mmCIF file of N, CA, C and O in Angstrom:
data_model
loop_
_atom_site.group_PDB
_atom_site.id
_atom_site.type_symbol
_atom_site.label_atom_id
_atom_site.label_comp_id
_atom_site.label_asym_id
_atom_site.label_seq_id
_atom_site.Cartn_x
_atom_site.Cartn_y
_atom_site.Cartn_z
ATOM 1 N N ARG A 25 -5.929 -6.868 -5.083
ATOM 2 C CA ARG A 25 -6.866 -5.802 -4.777
ATOM 3 C C ARG A 25 -6.153 -4.482 -4.371
ATOM 4 O O ARG A 25 -6.514 -3.416 -4.786
ATOM 5 N N LEU A 26 -5.140 -4.688 -3.640
ATOM 6 C CA LEU A 26 -4.263 -3.693 -2.987
ATOM 7 C C LEU A 26 -3.590 -2.961 -4.346
ATOM 8 O O LEU A 26 -3.616 -1.709 -4.321
ATOM 9 N N LEU A 27 -3.009 -3.581 -5.108
ATOM 10 C CA LEU A 27 -2.257 -3.056 -6.275
ATOM 11 C C LEU A 27 -3.395 -2.320 -7.139
ATOM 12 O O LEU A 27 -3.118 -1.175 -7.677
ATOM 13 N N CYS A 28 -4.477 -2.895 -7.506
ATOM 14 C CA CYS A 28 -5.547 -2.285 -8.250
ATOM 15 C C CYS A 28 -6.075 -0.967 -7.724
ATOM 16 O O CYS A 28 -6.217 0.053 -8.317
ATOM 17 N N GLU A 29 -6.260 -0.965 -6.428
ATOM 18 C CA GLU A 29 -6.627 0.401 -5.668
ATOM 19 C C GLU A 29 -5.648 1.335 -5.881
ATOM 20 O O GLU A 29 -6.100 2.441 -6.126
ATOM 21 N N MET A 30 -4.322 1.068 -5.662
ATOM 22 C CA MET A 30 -3.276 1.980 -5.826
ATOM 23 C C MET A 30 -3.182 2.448 -7.373
ATOM 24 O O MET A 30 -2.881 3.634 -7.614
ATOM 25 N N ALA A 31 -3.265 1.559 -8.247
ATOM 26 C CA ALA A 31 -3.030 1.819 -9.461
ATOM 27 C C ALA A 31 -4.147 2.659 -10.128
ATOM 28 O O ALA A 31 -4.059 3.459 -11.176
ATOM 29 N N ALA A 32 -5.363 2.584 -9.514
ATOM 30 C CA ALA A 32 -6.586 3.392 -9.980
ATOM 31 C C ALA A 32 -6.257 4.936 -9.771
ATOM 32 O O ALA A 32 -6.865 5.732 -10.455
ATOM 33 N N ALA A 33 -5.410 5.318 -8.998
ATOM 34 C CA ALA A 33 -4.988 6.671 -8.665
ATOM 35 C C ALA A 33 -3.453 6.796 -8.386
ATOM 36 O O ALA A 33 -3.179 7.014 -7.271
ATOM 37 N N PRO A 34 -2.770 6.600 -9.540
ATOM 38 C CA PRO A 34 -1.255 6.686 -9.359
ATOM 39 C C PRO A 34 -0.762 8.027 -8.725
ATOM 40 O O PRO A 34 -1.506 9.212 -8.988
ATOM 41 N N HIS A 35 0.140 8.024 -7.937
ATOM 42 C CA HIS A 35 0.835 9.197 -7.273
ATOM 43 C C HIS A 35 -0.050 9.747 -6.235
ATOM 44 O O HIS A 35 0.328 10.801 -5.613
ATOM 45 N N ARG A 36 -1.287 9.293 -5.947
ATOM 46 C CA ARG A 36 -2.050 9.643 -4.729
ATOM 47 C C ARG A 36 -1.475 8.935 -3.583
ATOM 48 O O ARG A 36 -1.288 7.550 -3.559
ATOM 49 N N VAL A 37 -1.455 9.591 -2.414
ATOM 50 C CA VAL A 37 -1.094 8.886 -1.153
ATOM 51 C C VAL A 37 -2.383 8.322 -0.486
ATOM 52 O O VAL A 37 -3.367 8.977 -0.247
ATOM 53 N N PHE A 38 -2.166 7.131 -0.152
ATOM 54 C CA PHE A 38 -3.288 6.324 0.461
ATOM 55 C C PHE A 38 -2.786 5.960 2.036
ATOM 56 O O PHE A 38 -1.792 5.489 2.235
ATOM 57 N N SER A 39 -3.657 6.497 3.004
ATOM 58 C CA SER A 39 -3.513 6.107 4.297
ATOM 59 C C SER A 39 -3.705 4.625 4.459
ATOM 60 O O SER A 39 -4.390 3.846 3.883
ATOM 61 N N ARG A 40 -3.184 4.033 5.630
ATOM 62 C CA ARG A 40 -3.556 2.670 5.929
ATOM 63 C C ARG A 40 -4.908 2.439 6.065
ATOM 64 O O ARG A 40 -5.674 1.479 5.648
ATOM 65 N N GLU A 41 -5.629 3.486 6.671
ATOM 66 C CA GLU A 41 -7.073 3.254 7.061
ATOM 67 C C GLU A 41 -7.869 3.366 5.685
ATOM 68 O O GLU A 41 -8.772 2.379 5.514
ATOM 69 N N THR A 42 -7.472 4.055 4.708
ATOM 70 C CA THR A 42 -8.261 4.137 3.561
ATOM 71 C C THR A 42 -7.989 2.763 2.723
ATOM 72 O O THR A 42 -9.016 2.154 2.208
ATOM 73 N N LEU A 43 -6.648 2.213 2.696
ATOM 74 C CA LEU A 43 -6.516 0.933 2.107
ATOM 75 C C LEU A 43 -7.415 -0.242 2.685
ATOM 76 O O LEU A 43 -7.837 -1.081 2.038
ATOM 77 N N LEU A 44 -7.444 -0.164 4.059
ATOM 78 C CA LEU A 44 -8.118 -1.131 4.858
ATOM 79 C C LEU A 44 -9.571 -1.071 4.379
ATOM 80 O O LEU A 44 -10.250 -2.286 4.217
ATOM 81 N N GLN A 45 -10.152 -0.085 4.227
ATOM 82 C CA GLN A 45 -11.577 0.083 3.907
ATOM 83 C C GLN A 45 -11.818 -0.274 2.531
ATOM 84 O O GLN A 45 -12.886 -1.093 2.202
ATOM 85 N N ARG A 46 -10.995 0.020 1.622
ATOM 86 C CA ARG A 46 -11.107 -0.269 0.260
ATOM 87 C C ARG A 46 -10.884 -1.616 -0.259
ATOM 88 O O ARG A 46 -11.389 -2.228 -1.159
ATOM 89 N N VAL A 47 -9.845 -2.260 0.461
ATOM 90 C CA VAL A 47 -9.356 -3.580 0.131
ATOM 91 C C VAL A 47 -9.929 -4.710 0.952
ATOM 92 O O VAL A 47 -10.283 -5.687 0.467
ATOM 93 N N TRP A 48 -10.035 -4.424 2.389
ATOM 94 C CA TRP A 48 -10.500 -5.552 3.305
ATOM 95 C C TRP A 48 -11.943 -5.405 3.727
ATOM 96 O O TRP A 48 -12.301 -6.020 4.503
ATOM 97 N N ASP A 49 -12.623 -4.464 3.170
ATOM 98 C CA ASP A 49 -13.931 -4.235 3.518
ATOM 99 C C ASP A 49 -14.113 -3.542 4.981
ATOM 100 O O ASP A 49 -13.154 -3.493 5.702
ATOM 101 N N HIS A 50 -15.293 -2.906 5.163
ATOM 102 C CA HIS A 50 -15.577 -2.152 6.412
ATOM 103 C C HIS A 50 -15.579 -3.051 7.623
ATOM 104 O O HIS A 50 -15.563 -2.686 8.725
ATOM 105 N N GLY A 51 -15.875 -4.406 7.396
ATOM 106 C CA GLY A 51 -16.059 -5.256 8.506
ATOM 107 C C GLY A 51 -14.895 -5.885 9.174
ATOM 108 O O GLY A 51 -14.765 -6.807 10.056
ATOM 109 N N PHE A 52 -13.638 -5.506 8.565
ATOM 110 C CA PHE A 52 -12.257 -5.907 9.086
ATOM 111 C C PHE A 52 -12.012 -5.434 10.459
ATOM 112 O O PHE A 52 -12.093 -4.197 10.801
ATOM 113 N N PHE A 53 -11.826 -6.325 11.380
ATOM 114 C CA PHE A 53 -11.395 -5.943 12.723
ATOM 115 C C PHE A 53 -9.979 -6.425 13.001
ATOM 116 O O PHE A 53 -9.724 -7.652 12.848
ATOM 117 N N GLY A 54 -9.047 -5.511 13.093
ATOM 118 C CA GLY A 54 -7.701 -5.965 13.339
ATOM 119 C C GLY A 54 -6.752 -4.843 13.407
ATOM 120 O O GLY A 54 -7.221 -3.634 13.287
ATOM 121 N N ASP A 55 -5.574 -5.091 13.225
ATOM 122 C CA ASP A 55 -4.450 -4.090 13.300
ATOM 123 C C ASP A 55 -4.244 -3.459 11.883
ATOM 124 O O ASP A 55 -4.193 -4.188 10.937
ATOM 125 N N GLU A 56 -4.131 -2.126 11.714
ATOM 126 C CA GLU A 56 -3.915 -1.427 10.549
ATOM 127 C C GLU A 56 -2.561 -1.813 9.956
ATOM 128 O O GLU A 56 -2.251 -1.730 8.762
ATOM 129 N N ARG A 57 -1.658 -2.494 10.826
ATOM 130 C CA ARG A 57 -0.427 -2.909 10.389
ATOM 131 C C ARG A 57 -0.348 -3.964 9.395
ATOM 132 O O ARG A 57 0.543 -4.325 8.585
ATOM 133 N N ILE A 58 -1.597 -4.734 9.346
ATOM 134 C CA ILE A 58 -1.707 -5.756 8.194
ATOM 135 C C ILE A 58 -1.375 -5.085 6.850
ATOM 136 O O ILE A 58 -0.969 -5.757 5.815
ATOM 137 N N VAL A 59 -1.718 -3.843 6.581
ATOM 138 C CA VAL A 59 -1.491 -3.210 5.445
ATOM 139 C C VAL A 59 -0.018 -3.252 5.169
ATOM 140 O O VAL A 59 0.548 -3.396 3.980
ATOM 141 N N ASP A 60 0.825 -2.906 6.189
ATOM 142 C CA ASP A 60 2.317 -2.900 5.946
ATOM 143 C C ASP A 60 2.897 -4.188 5.513
ATOM 144 O O ASP A 60 3.562 -4.355 4.553
ATOM 145 N N VAL A 61 2.202 -5.351 5.939
ATOM 146 C CA VAL A 61 2.611 -6.653 5.712
ATOM 147 C C VAL A 61 2.239 -6.870 4.243
ATOM 148 O O VAL A 61 3.214 -7.407 3.428
ATOM 149 N N HIS A 62 1.267 -6.533 3.867
ATOM 150 C CA HIS A 62 0.888 -6.635 2.338
ATOM 151 C C HIS A 62 1.659 -5.854 1.328
ATOM 152 O O HIS A 62 1.765 -6.219 0.245
ATOM 153 N N ILE A 63 1.781 -4.499 1.828
ATOM 154 C CA ILE A 63 2.738 -3.682 0.960
ATOM 155 C C ILE A 63 4.129 -4.334 0.883
ATOM 156 O O ILE A 63 4.709 -4.366 -0.225
ATOM 157 N N ARG A 64 4.758 -4.886 1.920
ATOM 158 C CA ARG A 64 5.929 -5.712 1.854
ATOM 159 C C ARG A 64 6.017 -6.825 0.856
ATOM 160 O O ARG A 64 6.865 -6.931 0.031
ATOM 161 N N ARG A 65 4.851 -7.401 0.883
ATOM 162 C CA ARG A 65 4.756 -8.696 -0.166
ATOM 163 C C ARG A 65 4.570 -8.152 -1.376
ATOM 164 O O ARG A 65 5.168 -8.756 -2.438
ATOM 165 N N LEU A 66 3.740 -7.037 -1.620
ATOM 166 C CA LEU A 66 3.648 -6.549 -2.948
ATOM 167 C C LEU A 66 5.003 -6.014 -3.602
ATOM 168 O O LEU A 66 5.294 -6.195 -4.755
ATOM 169 N N ARG A 67 5.711 -5.459 -2.721
ATOM 170 C CA ARG A 67 7.151 -4.842 -3.147
ATOM 171 C C ARG A 67 7.944 -6.038 -3.674
ATOM 172 O O ARG A 67 8.643 -5.809 -4.605
ATOM 173 N N THR A 68 7.794 -7.116 -2.977
ATOM 174 C CA THR A 68 8.856 -8.396 -3.458
ATOM 175 C C THR A 68 8.435 -8.810 -4.883
ATOM 176 O O THR A 68 9.223 -9.331 -5.546
ATOM 177 N N LYS A 69 7.129 -8.453 -5.245
ATOM 178 C CA LYS A 69 6.660 -8.767 -6.600
ATOM 179 C C LYS A 69 6.950 -7.706 -7.642
ATOM 180 O O LYS A 69 7.055 -8.175 -8.898
ATOM 181 N N VAL A 70 6.834 -6.522 -7.318
ATOM 182 C CA VAL A 70 7.021 -5.397 -8.403
ATOM 183 C C VAL A 70 8.192 -4.556 -8.356
ATOM 184 O O VAL A 70 8.431 -3.907 -9.348
ATOM 185 N N GLU A 71 8.963 -4.826 -7.303
ATOM 186 C CA GLU A 71 10.273 -3.888 -7.238
ATOM 187 C C GLU A 71 11.398 -4.654 -7.689
ATOM 188 O O GLU A 71 11.504 -5.857 -7.441
ATOM 189 N N ARG A 72 12.340 -3.952 -8.271
ATOM 190 C CA ARG A 72 13.638 -4.673 -8.722
ATOM 191 C C ARG A 72 14.415 -4.864 -7.280
ATOM 192 O O ARG A 72 14.995 -5.950 -7.113
ATOM 193 N N ASP A 73 14.404 -3.958 -6.521
ATOM 194 C CA ASP A 73 14.887 -4.060 -5.155
ATOM 195 C C ASP A 73 14.105 -3.679 -4.084
ATOM 196 O O ASP A 73 13.913 -2.497 -3.759
ATOM 197 N N PRO A 74 13.330 -4.608 -3.573
ATOM 198 C CA PRO A 74 12.279 -4.365 -2.490
ATOM 199 C C PRO A 74 12.966 -3.658 -1.318
ATOM 200 O O PRO A 74 12.111 -2.868 -0.552
ATOM 201 N N SER A 75 14.268 -3.738 -1.004
ATOM 202 C CA SER A 75 14.735 -2.798 0.138
ATOM 203 C C SER A 75 14.882 -1.483 -0.227
ATOM 204 O O SER A 75 15.153 -0.597 0.733
ATOM 205 N N ALA A 76 14.853 -1.073 -1.430
ATOM 206 C CA ALA A 76 14.937 0.356 -1.816
ATOM 207 C C ALA A 76 13.729 0.649 -2.849
ATOM 208 O O ALA A 76 13.869 0.795 -3.990
ATOM 209 N N PRO A 77 12.634 0.667 -2.289
ATOM 210 C CA PRO A 77 11.412 0.709 -3.307
ATOM 211 C C PRO A 77 11.359 1.988 -4.070
ATOM 212 O O PRO A 77 11.603 3.101 -3.499
ATOM 213 N N ARG A 78 10.907 1.897 -5.290
ATOM 214 C CA ARG A 78 10.768 3.074 -6.187
ATOM 215 C C ARG A 78 9.351 3.032 -6.821
ATOM 216 O O ARG A 78 9.042 4.135 -7.344
ATOM 217 N N VAL A 79 8.621 1.932 -6.817
ATOM 218 C CA VAL A 79 7.404 1.866 -7.360
ATOM 219 C C VAL A 79 6.226 2.178 -6.336
ATOM 220 O O VAL A 79 5.283 2.922 -6.444
ATOM 221 N N VAL A 80 6.314 1.192 -5.231
ATOM 222 C CA VAL A 80 5.417 1.379 -4.184
ATOM 223 C C VAL A 80 6.193 2.066 -2.997
ATOM 224 O O VAL A 80 7.174 1.460 -2.237
ATOM 225 N N VAL A 81 5.790 3.392 -2.904
ATOM 226 C CA VAL A 81 6.636 4.374 -1.963
ATOM 227 C C VAL A 81 5.958 4.599 -0.679
ATOM 228 O O VAL A 81 4.650 4.693 -0.703
ATOM 229 N N THR A 82 6.684 4.706 0.370
ATOM 230 C CA THR A 82 6.118 5.092 1.665
ATOM 231 C C THR A 82 6.343 6.603 1.818
ATOM 232 O O THR A 82 7.433 7.185 1.524
ATOM 233 N N VAL A 83 5.100 7.229 2.158
ATOM 234 C CA VAL A 83 5.129 8.604 2.369
ATOM 235 C C VAL A 83 5.034 8.802 3.850
ATOM 236 O O VAL A 83 4.082 8.648 4.549
ATOM 237 N N ARG A 84 6.100 9.108 4.569
ATOM 238 C CA ARG A 84 6.325 9.109 5.958
ATOM 239 C C ARG A 84 5.112 9.881 6.647
ATOM 240 O O ARG A 84 4.889 11.000 6.308
ATOM 241 N N GLY A 85 4.514 9.244 7.597
ATOM 242 C CA GLY A 85 3.445 9.837 8.420
ATOM 243 C C GLY A 85 2.146 9.996 7.732
ATOM 244 O O GLY A 85 1.080 10.453 8.169
ATOM 245 N N LEU A 86 2.025 9.473 6.477
ATOM 246 C CA LEU A 86 0.796 9.661 5.690
ATOM 247 C C LEU A 86 0.287 8.307 5.162
ATOM 248 O O LEU A 86 -0.947 8.042 5.170
ATOM 249 N N GLY A 87 1.234 7.455 4.435
ATOM 250 C CA GLY A 87 0.783 6.258 3.986
ATOM 251 C C GLY A 87 1.647 5.812 2.812
ATOM 252 O O GLY A 87 2.769 5.807 2.846
ATOM 253 N N TYR A 88 1.100 5.285 1.584
ATOM 254 C CA TYR A 88 1.723 4.764 0.604
ATOM 255 C C TYR A 88 1.228 5.407 -0.744
ATOM 256 O O TYR A 88 0.141 5.792 -0.866
ATOM 257 N N ARG A 89 2.210 5.275 -1.617
ATOM 258 C CA ARG A 89 1.937 5.960 -2.889
ATOM 259 C C ARG A 89 2.406 5.024 -4.043
ATOM 260 O O ARG A 89 3.497 4.398 -3.883
ATOM 261 N N LEU A 90 1.716 4.953 -5.226
ATOM 262 C CA LEU A 90 2.272 4.230 -6.307
ATOM 263 C C LEU A 90 2.969 5.094 -7.366
ATOM 264 O O LEU A 90 2.154 5.998 -7.662
ATOM 265 N N ASP A 91 4.163 4.895 -7.607
ATOM 266 C CA ASP A 91 4.802 5.777 -8.560
ATOM 267 C C ASP A 91 5.247 4.889 -9.906
ATOM 268 O O ASP A 91 6.281 4.422 -9.890
ATOM 269 N N PRO A 92 4.342 4.680 -10.672
ATOM 270 C CA PRO A 92 4.612 3.706 -11.851
ATOM 271 C C PRO A 92 5.680 4.387 -12.735
ATOM 272 O O PRO A 92 5.690 5.694 -12.886
ATOM 273 N N GLN A 93 6.466 3.599 -13.422
ATOM 274 C CA GLN A 93 7.547 4.111 -14.174
ATOM 275 C C GLN A 93 7.378 3.814 -15.530
ATOM 276 O O GLN A 93 6.887 2.795 -16.039
#
């Protein structure tokens, strides 16, 4: 679901809060950092080199963006 949300609007920056609301529902109670964990897991599946991401990109201070190639 995380990848689908990001792929629906490529190049758009999604905040952690936005991704939490869209992927985990409004009833989720927990830390926003769960998004970081799932982004890291997603990168292991879609990136050639997860330590230097080029598809699922971090936009410092804002969130994450999908840059399909």
